[in-house]
CSV table of C-alpha atoms in Angstrom, one decimal:
chain,number,residue,atom,x,y,z
A,1,MET,CA,16.3,4.2,-18.5
A,2,SER,CA,16.4,6.8,-21.2
A,3,ALA,CA,13.8,9.5,-21.3
A,4,GLN,CA,10.8,8.7,-23.3
A,5,THR,CA,7.6,10.3,-24.3
A,6,PRO,CA,5.5,10.5,-21.1
A,7,PRO,CA,2.6,8.1,-20.8
A,8,PRO,CA,-1.0,9.5,-20.8
A,9,PRO,CA,-1.9,11.1,-17.4
A,10,GLU,CA,-3.5,8.8,-14.9
A,11,PRO,CA,-7.0,9.2,-13.5
A,12,ALA,CA,-7.0,11.5,-10.5
A,13,TRP,CA,-8.4,8.8,-8.3
A,14,LEU,CA,-5.4,6.7,-8.9
A,15,ARG,CA,-2.7,9.2,-8.0
A,16,GLY,CA,-0.6,8.2,-5.0
A,17,ALA,CA,-2.4,4.9,-4.9
A,18,LEU,CA,0.3,2.8,-3.3
A,19,SER,CA,3.5,3.4,-1.5
A,20,ARG,CA,6.6,1.2,-1.8
A,21,ARG,CA,8.8,0.1,1.1
A,22,VAL,CA,11.9,2.0,0.5
A,23,SER,CA,14.7,0.7,2.7
A,24,ARG,CA,17.3,-1.6,1.1
A,25,ARG,CA,20.0,-1.1,3.8
A,26,GLY,CA,20.6,1.4,6.5
A,27,MET,CA,23.1,3.0,4.1
A,28,LEU,CA,20.3,3.9,1.8
A,29,ARG,CA,19.0,6.3,4.5
A,30,ALA,CA,22.4,7.6,5.3
A,31,MET,CA,23.1,8.3,1.7
A,32,GLY,CA,19.9,10.2,1.3
A,33,LEU,CA,18.8,8.1,-1.6
A,34,GLY,CA,15.1,8.8,-1.8
A,35,VAL,CA,12.7,6.1,-3.1
A,36,GLY,CA,9.4,7.2,-4.2
A,37,ALA,CA,5.9,5.9,-4.2
A,38,LEU,CA,4.8,2.8,-6.0
A,39,GLY,CA,2.7,3.9,-8.9
A,40,ALA,CA,-0.3,1.8,-9.4
A,41,ALA,CA,-1.5,5.1,-10.9
A,42,SER,CA,0.1,5.1,-14.3
A,43,VAL,CA,0.3,1.3,-14.3
A,44,LEU,CA,-3.5,0.9,-14.2
A,45,GLY,CA,-3.8,3.9,-16.4
A,46,ALA,CA,-1.8,1.9,-18.9
A,47,CYS,CA,-4.2,-1.0,-18.8
A,48,SER,CA,-6.8,1.2,-20.4
A,49,VAL,CA,-4.6,2.7,-23.1
A,50,ALA,CA,-5.9,1.3,-26.4
A,51,GLY,CA,-3.3,-0.8,-28.2
A,52,SER,CA,-0.8,-0.9,-25.3
A,53,GLN,CA,-1.3,-4.7,-24.7
A,54,LYS,CA,1.1,-6.8,-26.8
A,55,PRO,CA,0.2,-10.2,-28.2
A,56,PRO,CA,1.3,-13.3,-26.3
A,57,PHE,CA,4.8,-14.8,-27.0
A,58,PRO,CA,4.9,-17.6,-29.6
A,59,ASP,CA,5.5,-21.1,-28.2
A,60,ASN,CA,8.8,-21.4,-30.0
A,61,TYR,CA,10.2,-18.1,-28.8
A,62,TRP,CA,13.1,-19.6,-26.9
A,63,ALA,CA,14.1,-21.9,-29.7
A,64,GLY,CA,15.3,-18.8,-31.7
A,65,GLN,CA,17.3,-17.2,-28.8
A,66,LYS,CA,21.1,-17.5,-28.4
A,67,LYS,CA,23.6,-16.6,-25.7
A,68,THR,CA,25.4,-13.4,-26.5
A,69,GLY,CA,27.9,-13.0,-23.7
A,70,ARG,CA,26.3,-9.7,-22.6
A,71,LEU,CA,23.7,-8.8,-20.0
A,72,ASN,CA,22.2,-5.4,-18.9
A,73,TRP,CA,20.7,-5.7,-15.4
A,74,ASP,CA,18.8,-2.9,-13.5
A,75,ASN,CA,18.2,-3.2,-9.8
A,76,TRP,CA,17.4,-1.1,-6.7
A,77,PRO,CA,20.3,0.8,-5.0
A,78,LEU,CA,22.4,-1.2,-2.6
A,79,TYR,CA,20.5,-4.4,-3.1
A,80,ILE,CA,23.4,-6.8,-3.9
A,81,ASP,CA,26.6,-7.9,-2.3
A,82,THR,CA,29.2,-5.1,-2.7
A,83,ASP,CA,32.9,-4.6,-2.0
A,84,THR,CA,35.5,-1.9,-2.6
A,85,VAL,CA,38.7,-2.7,-4.4
A,86,ASN,CA,41.2,0.1,-5.0
A,87,GLY,CA,38.6,2.6,-4.3
A,88,LYS,CA,36.2,1.1,-6.9
A,89,THR,CA,32.8,-0.6,-6.1
A,90,VAL,CA,32.6,-4.2,-7.2
A,91,TYR,CA,30.0,-6.9,-6.9
A,92,PRO,CA,31.5,-10.2,-5.9
A,93,SER,CA,28.6,-12.4,-7.0
A,94,ILE,CA,28.5,-10.7,-10.4
A,95,GLN,CA,32.3,-11.1,-10.8
A,96,LEU,CA,31.9,-14.8,-10.0
A,97,PHE,CA,29.0,-15.1,-12.6
A,98,GLU,CA,31.2,-13.4,-15.2
A,99,GLN,CA,34.1,-15.8,-14.5
A,100,GLN,CA,31.9,-18.9,-14.6
A,101,THR,CA,29.8,-18.0,-17.7
A,102,GLY,CA,31.9,-15.6,-19.8
A,103,ILE,CA,28.9,-13.2,-19.8
A,104,LYS,CA,29.8,-9.5,-19.2
A,105,VAL,CA,27.3,-7.8,-16.9
A,106,ASN,CA,26.4,-4.2,-17.2
A,107,TYR,CA,24.9,-3.7,-13.7
A,108,SER,CA,23.0,-0.5,-12.8
A,109,GLU,CA,20.9,0.7,-9.9
A,110,ASN,CA,18.4,3.0,-11.5
A,111,ILE,CA,15.2,1.6,-10.0
A,112,GLN,CA,14.0,4.2,-7.5
A,113,ASP,CA,10.3,3.3,-7.6
A,114,VAL,CA,8.1,1.0,-9.6
A,115,ASP,CA,6.0,3.8,-11.0
A,116,THR,CA,8.9,5.5,-12.7
A,117,ALA,CA,10.2,2.1,-13.9
A,118,PHE,CA,6.9,1.3,-15.5
A,119,SER,CA,6.3,4.8,-16.9
A,120,SER,CA,9.7,4.5,-18.6
A,121,MET,CA,9.0,1.0,-19.9
A,122,ARG,CA,5.5,1.5,-21.2
A,123,PRO,CA,5.9,3.8,-24.2
A,124,VAL,CA,9.1,1.9,-25.3
A,125,ILE,CA,7.6,-1.6,-25.2
A,126,SER,CA,4.3,-0.4,-26.6
A,127,ALA,CA,6.3,0.9,-29.6
A,128,GLY,CA,7.9,-2.6,-30.0
A,129,GLN,CA,11.3,-1.4,-28.8
A,130,PRO,CA,13.7,-2.8,-26.1
A,131,THR,CA,14.0,-1.0,-22.8
A,132,GLY,CA,17.8,-1.4,-22.8
A,133,TYR,CA,17.6,-3.9,-19.9
A,134,ASP,CA,17.6,-7.6,-20.1
A,135,LEU,CA,16.8,-8.2,-16.4
A,136,MET,CA,15.0,-6.0,-13.8
A,137,VAL,CA,14.0,-6.3,-10.2
A,138,LEU,CA,10.3,-5.3,-9.6
A,139,THR,CA,7.9,-5.8,-6.7
A,140,ASN,CA,4.8,-7.9,-6.7
A,141,GLY,CA,1.6,-6.0,-6.6
A,142,ILE,CA,-0.5,-4.0,-9.1
A,143,SER,CA,2.5,-2.8,-11.1
A,144,LEU,CA,3.9,-6.3,-11.7
A,145,SER,CA,0.5,-7.8,-12.4
A,146,ALA,CA,-0.2,-5.1,-15.0
A,147,LEU,CA,3.1,-5.8,-16.8
A,148,ILE,CA,2.1,-9.5,-16.9
A,149,ASP,CA,-1.4,-8.7,-18.1
A,150,LEU,CA,-0.1,-6.4,-20.8
A,151,ASN,CA,2.4,-9.1,-22.1
A,152,PHE,CA,5.2,-6.7,-21.3
A,153,LEU,CA,7.4,-9.4,-19.7
A,154,THR,CA,9.1,-12.3,-21.4
A,155,PRO,CA,8.0,-15.8,-20.2
A,156,LEU,CA,10.9,-17.5,-18.5
A,157,ASN,CA,12.6,-20.5,-20.0
A,158,GLN,CA,11.7,-23.1,-17.4
A,159,ASP,CA,14.3,-25.5,-18.7
A,160,MET,CA,17.1,-23.0,-18.0
A,161,MET,CA,16.4,-22.6,-14.3
A,162,PRO,CA,17.1,-26.0,-12.6
A,163,ASN,CA,18.7,-24.3,-9.6
A,164,PHE,CA,15.4,-22.5,-8.9
A,165,PHE,CA,13.4,-25.7,-8.9
A,166,ALA,CA,16.0,-27.5,-6.8
A,167,ASN,CA,16.7,-24.8,-4.2
A,168,ALA,CA,13.9,-22.2,-4.0
A,169,GLY,CA,11.9,-22.2,-0.8
A,170,PRO,CA,8.2,-22.8,-0.8
A,171,THR,CA,7.3,-19.1,-0.6
A,172,ALA,CA,9.3,-18.4,-3.8
A,173,LYS,CA,7.5,-21.1,-5.8
A,174,ASN,CA,4.2,-20.7,-7.5
A,175,PRO,CA,3.2,-17.3,-6.0
A,176,SER,CA,-0.4,-16.2,-6.4
A,177,TYR,CA,0.7,-13.1,-8.4
A,178,ASP,CA,2.6,-15.3,-10.9
A,179,PRO,CA,1.3,-18.9,-10.9
A,180,GLY,CA,4.0,-21.4,-12.0
A,181,ASN,CA,6.7,-18.7,-11.9
A,182,LYS,CA,5.9,-18.1,-15.6
A,183,PHE,CA,7.3,-14.6,-15.7
A,184,THR,CA,9.2,-14.0,-12.4
A,185,VAL,CA,11.4,-15.5,-9.7
A,186,ALA,CA,12.0,-14.0,-6.3
A,187,TRP,CA,15.1,-11.9,-5.8
A,188,GLN,CA,14.5,-11.1,-2.1
A,189,SER,CA,11.5,-10.7,0.2
A,190,GLY,CA,10.4,-8.9,3.3
A,191,ILE,CA,7.6,-9.0,5.8
A,192,THR,CA,5.2,-6.3,6.9
A,193,GLY,CA,4.5,-6.8,10.6
A,194,ILE,CA,4.9,-5.1,14.0
A,195,ALA,CA,8.0,-3.9,15.8
A,196,TYR,CA,8.4,-2.6,19.3
A,197,ASN,CA,11.1,-1.1,21.6
A,198,PRO,CA,11.4,-3.3,24.7
A,199,LYS,CA,12.9,-0.4,26.5
A,200,TYR,CA,9.4,1.1,26.7
A,201,VAL,CA,7.1,-1.8,26.1
A,202,LYS,CA,7.5,-4.1,29.1
A,203,ARG,CA,5.5,-7.1,27.8
A,204,LYS,CA,5.7,-9.4,24.8
A,205,ILE,CA,3.8,-8.1,21.7
A,206,THR,CA,2.0,-10.9,19.8
A,207,SER,CA,-1.1,-9.5,18.1
A,208,PHE,CA,-2.4,-6.7,15.8
A,209,GLN,CA,-4.6,-5.8,18.8
A,210,ASP,CA,-1.6,-4.6,20.6
A,211,LEU,CA,-1.6,-1.7,18.1
A,212,LEU,CA,-5.0,-0.8,19.5
A,213,ASP,CA,-4.1,-0.9,23.2
A,214,PRO,CA,-4.9,2.4,25.1
A,215,ALA,CA,-1.7,1.7,27.2
A,216,PHE,CA,0.2,2.9,24.1
A,217,LYS,CA,-1.9,6.0,23.4
A,218,GLY,CA,0.1,8.5,21.4
A,219,LYS,CA,3.0,6.1,21.0
A,220,VAL,CA,1.8,4.0,18.1
A,221,GLY,CA,3.2,4.3,14.6
A,222,MET,CA,1.3,3.2,11.5
A,223,PHE,CA,2.1,3.2,7.8
A,224,GLY,CA,0.5,6.1,5.8
A,225,ASP,CA,-0.2,4.3,2.6
A,226,VAL,CA,-2.9,2.3,0.9
A,227,GLN,CA,-1.0,-0.9,0.5
A,228,ASP,CA,0.7,-2.0,3.7
A,229,LEU,CA,-1.7,-0.3,6.1
A,230,PRO,CA,-4.9,-1.9,4.7
A,231,ASN,CA,-3.4,-5.3,4.1
A,232,LEU,CA,-2.0,-5.7,7.6
A,233,ALA,CA,-5.2,-4.3,9.1
A,234,LEU,CA,-7.2,-7.0,7.1
A,235,CYS,CA,-5.1,-9.6,8.9
A,236,GLY,CA,-6.0,-7.8,12.1
A,237,VAL,CA,-9.7,-8.3,11.5
A,238,GLY,CA,-9.3,-11.9,10.7
A,239,ALA,CA,-9.5,-11.7,6.9
A,240,ASN,CA,-7.1,-13.1,4.3
A,241,PRO,CA,-6.0,-10.0,2.4
A,242,GLU,CA,-5.8,-12.0,-0.9
A,243,THR,CA,-9.4,-13.1,-0.8
A,244,SER,CA,-10.9,-10.2,1.2
A,245,THR,CA,-14.2,-8.6,0.3
A,246,GLU,CA,-15.4,-5.0,0.4
A,247,ALA,CA,-17.1,-5.8,3.7
A,248,ASP,CA,-13.8,-6.8,5.1
A,249,TRP,CA,-12.2,-3.6,3.8
A,250,ARG,CA,-14.9,-1.5,5.6
A,251,LYS,CA,-14.4,-3.4,8.8
A,252,ALA,CA,-10.7,-2.9,8.7
A,253,ALA,CA,-11.1,0.8,7.9
A,254,GLN,CA,-13.5,1.2,10.8
A,255,MET,CA,-11.0,-0.3,13.2
A,256,LEU,CA,-8.2,1.9,11.9
A,257,THR,CA,-10.4,5.0,12.1
A,258,LYS,CA,-11.3,4.3,15.7
A,259,GLN,CA,-7.6,3.7,16.5
A,260,ARG,CA,-6.9,7.2,15.0
A,261,ASP,CA,-9.8,8.9,16.7
A,262,ASP,CA,-8.9,7.5,20.1
A,263,GLY,CA,-5.5,9.2,19.9
A,264,LEU,CA,-3.4,6.1,19.8
A,265,VAL,CA,-1.5,6.9,16.6
A,266,ARG,CA,1.3,9.4,17.0
A,267,ALA,CA,1.9,9.6,13.2
A,268,TYR,CA,1.5,7.8,9.9
A,269,TYR,CA,4.9,7.0,8.5
A,270,LEU,CA,6.3,5.9,5.1
A,271,GLN,CA,10.0,5.3,5.7
A,272,ASN,CA,10.8,7.5,8.7
A,273,TYR,CA,9.5,5.4,11.5
A,274,LEU,CA,12.8,3.8,12.6
A,275,ASN,CA,14.3,6.8,14.4
A,276,PRO,CA,11.1,7.5,16.4
A,277,LEU,CA,10.9,3.8,17.3
A,278,SER,CA,14.5,3.8,18.3
A,279,ASN,CA,14.5,6.9,20.5
A,280,GLY,CA,11.1,6.3,22.2
A,281,ASP,CA,8.9,8.9,20.3
A,282,ILE,CA,6.9,5.8,19.4
A,283,TRP,CA,7.0,2.5,21.3
A,284,ILE,CA,5.3,0.2,18.9
A,285,SER,CA,4.8,0.4,15.1
A,286,MET,CA,4.0,-1.3,11.9
A,287,ALA,CA,7.4,-2.3,10.5
A,288,TRP,CA,9.3,-4.0,7.7
A,289,SER,CA,11.4,-7.0,8.7
A,290,GLY,CA,14.6,-6.0,6.9
A,291,ASP,CA,14.5,-2.5,8.4
A,292,ILE,CA,14.4,-3.8,12.0
A,293,PHE,CA,17.3,-6.3,11.4
A,294,GLN,CA,19.4,-3.5,9.8
A,295,GLN,CA,18.6,-1.0,12.5
A,296,ASN,CA,19.6,-3.4,15.3
A,297,VAL,CA,22.9,-4.2,13.5
A,298,SER,CA,23.7,-0.6,13.0
A,299,THR,CA,22.9,0.4,16.6
A,300,PRO,CA,24.4,-2.1,19.0
A,301,GLY,CA,22.3,-2.6,22.1
A,302,LEU,CA,19.1,-1.3,20.5
A,303,ASP,CA,17.3,-4.7,20.4
A,304,LEU,CA,14.1,-3.7,18.6
A,305,GLN,CA,11.8,-6.7,18.4
A,306,PHE,CA,10.0,-7.7,15.2
A,307,VAL,CA,6.9,-10.0,15.3
A,308,VAL,CA,4.5,-11.4,12.8
A,309,PRO,CA,1.1,-10.9,14.5
A,310,GLU,CA,-0.7,-14.0,15.5
A,311,GLU,CA,-3.4,-12.9,13.1
A,312,GLY,CA,-0.9,-12.9,10.3
A,313,GLY,CA,1.5,-10.6,8.5
A,314,VAL,CA,2.1,-9.7,4.8
A,315,VAL,CA,4.9,-10.8,2.6
A,316,TRP,CA,6.2,-8.8,-0.3
A,317,THR,CA,8.7,-10.0,-2.9
A,318,ASP,CA,11.0,-8.2,-5.3
A,319,ASN,CA,11.2,-10.3,-8.5
A,320,LEU,CA,13.7,-10.9,-11.3
A,321,CYS,CA,12.0,-10.5,-14.6
A,322,ILE,CA,12.9,-10.1,-18.3
A,323,PRO,CA,11.3,-7.1,-20.1
A,324,ARG,CA,9.8,-7.8,-23.5
A,325,TYR,CA,12.2,-7.3,-26.5
A,326,ALA,CA,15.2,-7.9,-24.2
A,327,ALA,CA,18.3,-8.2,-26.4
A,328,HIS,CA,20.0,-10.9,-24.3
A,329,PRO,CA,17.3,-13.1,-22.7
A,330,VAL,CA,19.4,-16.3,-22.7
A,331,ASP,CA,22.1,-14.5,-20.7
A,332,ALA,CA,19.4,-13.2,-18.3
A,333,MET,CA,18.2,-16.8,-17.8
A,334,GLU,CA,21.7,-17.9,-16.9
A,335,LEU,CA,21.9,-15.3,-14.2
A,336,ILE,CA,18.5,-16.2,-12.9
A,337,ASN,CA,19.7,-19.8,-12.5
A,338,PHE,CA,23.0,-18.7,-11.1
A,339,VAL,CA,21.6,-16.7,-8.1
A,340,TYR,CA,19.6,-19.8,-7.0
A,341,GLU,CA,22.9,-21.6,-6.3
A,342,PRO,CA,22.9,-21.7,-2.5
A,343,SER,CA,26.5,-20.5,-2.2
A,344,VAL,CA,25.7,-17.5,-4.3
A,345,ALA,CA,22.4,-16.8,-2.5
A,346,ALA,CA,24.5,-16.8,0.7
A,347,MET,CA,26.8,-14.1,-0.7
A,348,ILE,CA,23.8,-11.9,-1.5
A,349,ALA,CA,22.1,-12.6,1.8
A,350,GLU,CA,25.2,-11.7,3.8
A,351,TYR,CA,25.1,-8.2,2.4
A,352,VAL,CA,21.4,-7.5,1.8
A,353,ASN,CA,20.0,-9.1,5.0
A,354,TYR,CA,16.5,-9.6,3.6
A,355,PHE,CA,14.4,-12.8,3.5
A,356,THR,CA,16.4,-15.0,1.0
A,357,PRO,CA,14.4,-17.3,-1.4
A,358,VAL,CA,17.1,-20.0,-0.9
A,359,PRO,CA,16.8,-21.5,2.6
A,360,SER,CA,19.9,-23.8,2.1
A,361,ALA,CA,22.0,-20.6,1.8
A,362,ARG,CA,22.1,-20.7,5.6
A,363,GLN,CA,24.7,-23.5,5.7
A,364,TYR,CA,27.1,-21.5,3.6
A,365,ILE,CA,26.7,-18.5,5.8
A,366,LEU,CA,27.5,-20.7,8.8
A,367,LYS,CA,30.6,-22.0,7.0
A,368,ASP,CA,31.7,-18.4,6.2
A,369,ALA,CA,31.3,-17.6,9.9
A,370,LYS,CA,33.4,-20.5,10.9
A,371,ASP,CA,36.1,-19.4,8.4
A,372,ALA,CA,35.9,-15.7,9.2
A,373,ASP,CA,39.1,-13.8,9.8
A,374,ASN,CA,38.0,-12.2,13.0
A,375,LYS,CA,35.4,-12.6,15.8
A,376,ASP,CA,33.4,-9.5,14.7
A,377,ASP,CA,32.9,-10.9,11.2
A,378,ALA,CA,32.1,-14.3,12.6
A,379,ASP,CA,29.5,-12.9,15.0
A,380,SER,CA,27.9,-10.8,12.3
A,381,LEU,CA,27.5,-13.8,10.0
A,382,LEU,CA,26.1,-15.9,12.8
A,383,GLU,CA,23.6,-13.2,13.5
A,384,ILE,CA,22.4,-13.3,9.9
A,385,ALA,CA,22.3,-17.1,9.8
A,386,ASP,CA,20.3,-17.2,13.1
A,387,SER,CA,17.9,-14.4,12.1
A,388,GLU,CA,14.3,-15.3,11.5
A,389,LEU,CA,14.0,-12.2,9.4
A,390,VAL,CA,16.5,-13.6,6.9
A,391,PHE,CA,15.6,-17.3,7.3
A,392,PRO,CA,12.0,-17.3,8.6
A,393,THR,CA,10.8,-20.3,10.6
A,394,GLN,CA,8.0,-22.5,9.3
A,395,GLN,CA,5.8,-21.1,12.1
A,396,MET,CA,6.4,-17.6,10.9
A,397,LEU,CA,5.9,-18.5,7.2
A,398,SER,CA,2.6,-20.2,8.1
A,399,LYS,CA,1.2,-16.8,9.2
A,400,LEU,CA,2.1,-14.8,6.0
A,401,TYR,CA,-0.3,-13.6,3.3
A,402,ASN,CA,0.2,-11.9,0.0
A,403,TYR,CA,-1.1,-8.4,-0.8
A,404,ARG,CA,-4.6,-8.1,-2.2
A,405,THR,CA,-4.5,-7.8,-6.1
A,406,LEU,CA,-7.0,-5.2,-7.1
A,407,THR,CA,-8.8,-4.5,-10.4
A,408,PRO,CA,-9.1,-0.8,-11.4
A,409,THR,CA,-12.7,-0.7,-10.2
A,410,GLU,CA,-11.8,-2.4,-6.9
A,411,LEU,CA,-8.8,0.0,-6.4
A,412,GLU,CA,-11.1,3.0,-6.7
A,413,THR,CA,-13.3,1.6,-4.0
A,414,TRP,CA,-10.3,0.5,-1.9
A,415,ASN,CA,-8.8,4.0,-2.0
A,416,GLN,CA,-12.1,5.6,-1.1
A,417,ILE,CA,-12.3,3.4,1.9
A,418,PHE,CA,-8.8,3.6,3.2
A,419,GLU,CA,-7.3,7.0,2.2
A,420,PRO,CA,-9.4,8.9,4.7
A,421,VAL,CA,-7.9,7.0,7.6
A,422,PHE,CA,-4.5,8.6,7.3
A,423,GLN,CA,-5.3,11.7,5.1
A,424,SER,CA,-7.8,13.3,7.5
């Protein structure tokens, strides 16, 4: 996004409030593309800025919109199917969309963290101006909820997304952060759970309590943030993060503090837990599902194991949404509908390797494996099709919770409770 007048500074207590999972593929790490922290800070600061909230959209908004044949789409780096033709990077699913619809897509990968994205959007939309993008991919949580509350997102035209209603899996429909999918649909999702290295851990890991086992003293990795760490810990104390109370938060923080003081935790990580887990510096760790799948694929024989604890894990979702004042909203809706075609969802899942919102994409990946030119490609596609991290089982899905959505007042208390755990 173009540079804009910076938003008002956030309250000190909100700085560094949340961290964002940063891996998109192993290539992201190899390329050294840094992804920063999720900024509930300036987002919630925005909620208190007088006059920043926009009025709701009129009921007849979509009646006045027309297809233009153009679409500006901004995404995270390396988060779509990609190929190289004559030394140039191309996106096969986008090329197919352009061929089928006649819409020319200007695709960019400028989203490095949600805080920066919001900080760029806020002064522009507040001034009644378009951001320059018709479609964006943003993560559920405080930032996305604030955008919705401020009326900064365009309500989706439900009549233009039949593929979503026909093909989206149950976890993609009617999420708690956007009831009825009024403003968002899932792009891809991931799970916060536990991973372990079976070279060093000689028993099956099943529970959050395994992260508290003295047998792993000094060999445990935990996330050093106030989003994933607290929410998974809440599962560990038997609470549903979405409906948890302050008493639950304090119980979870007490458990985490004891874990730290007993010397179980080697380090609190953001993104850099994968190499320590792979080489044995840590044996067991909090982990993101997509990271583990990708690490195993890129390191033959490694065989890291990812589990959703029996107490539950946490699911996060990156969402397609249309910023307010988008110049080409009908074209954006056509793309939203397009990516929920199972064959297209398969194209994306084969590259991205995250939890796809279209379960029936699996049959197309199996077909691609059958038609593959060589055994290596076939084996790779079969691995994706058979992975519970791309196509979670119903048993796994039944144990997943969404993150706790916090008001500004609750967030202040939440931070005061959890930050001392990993900042001491």
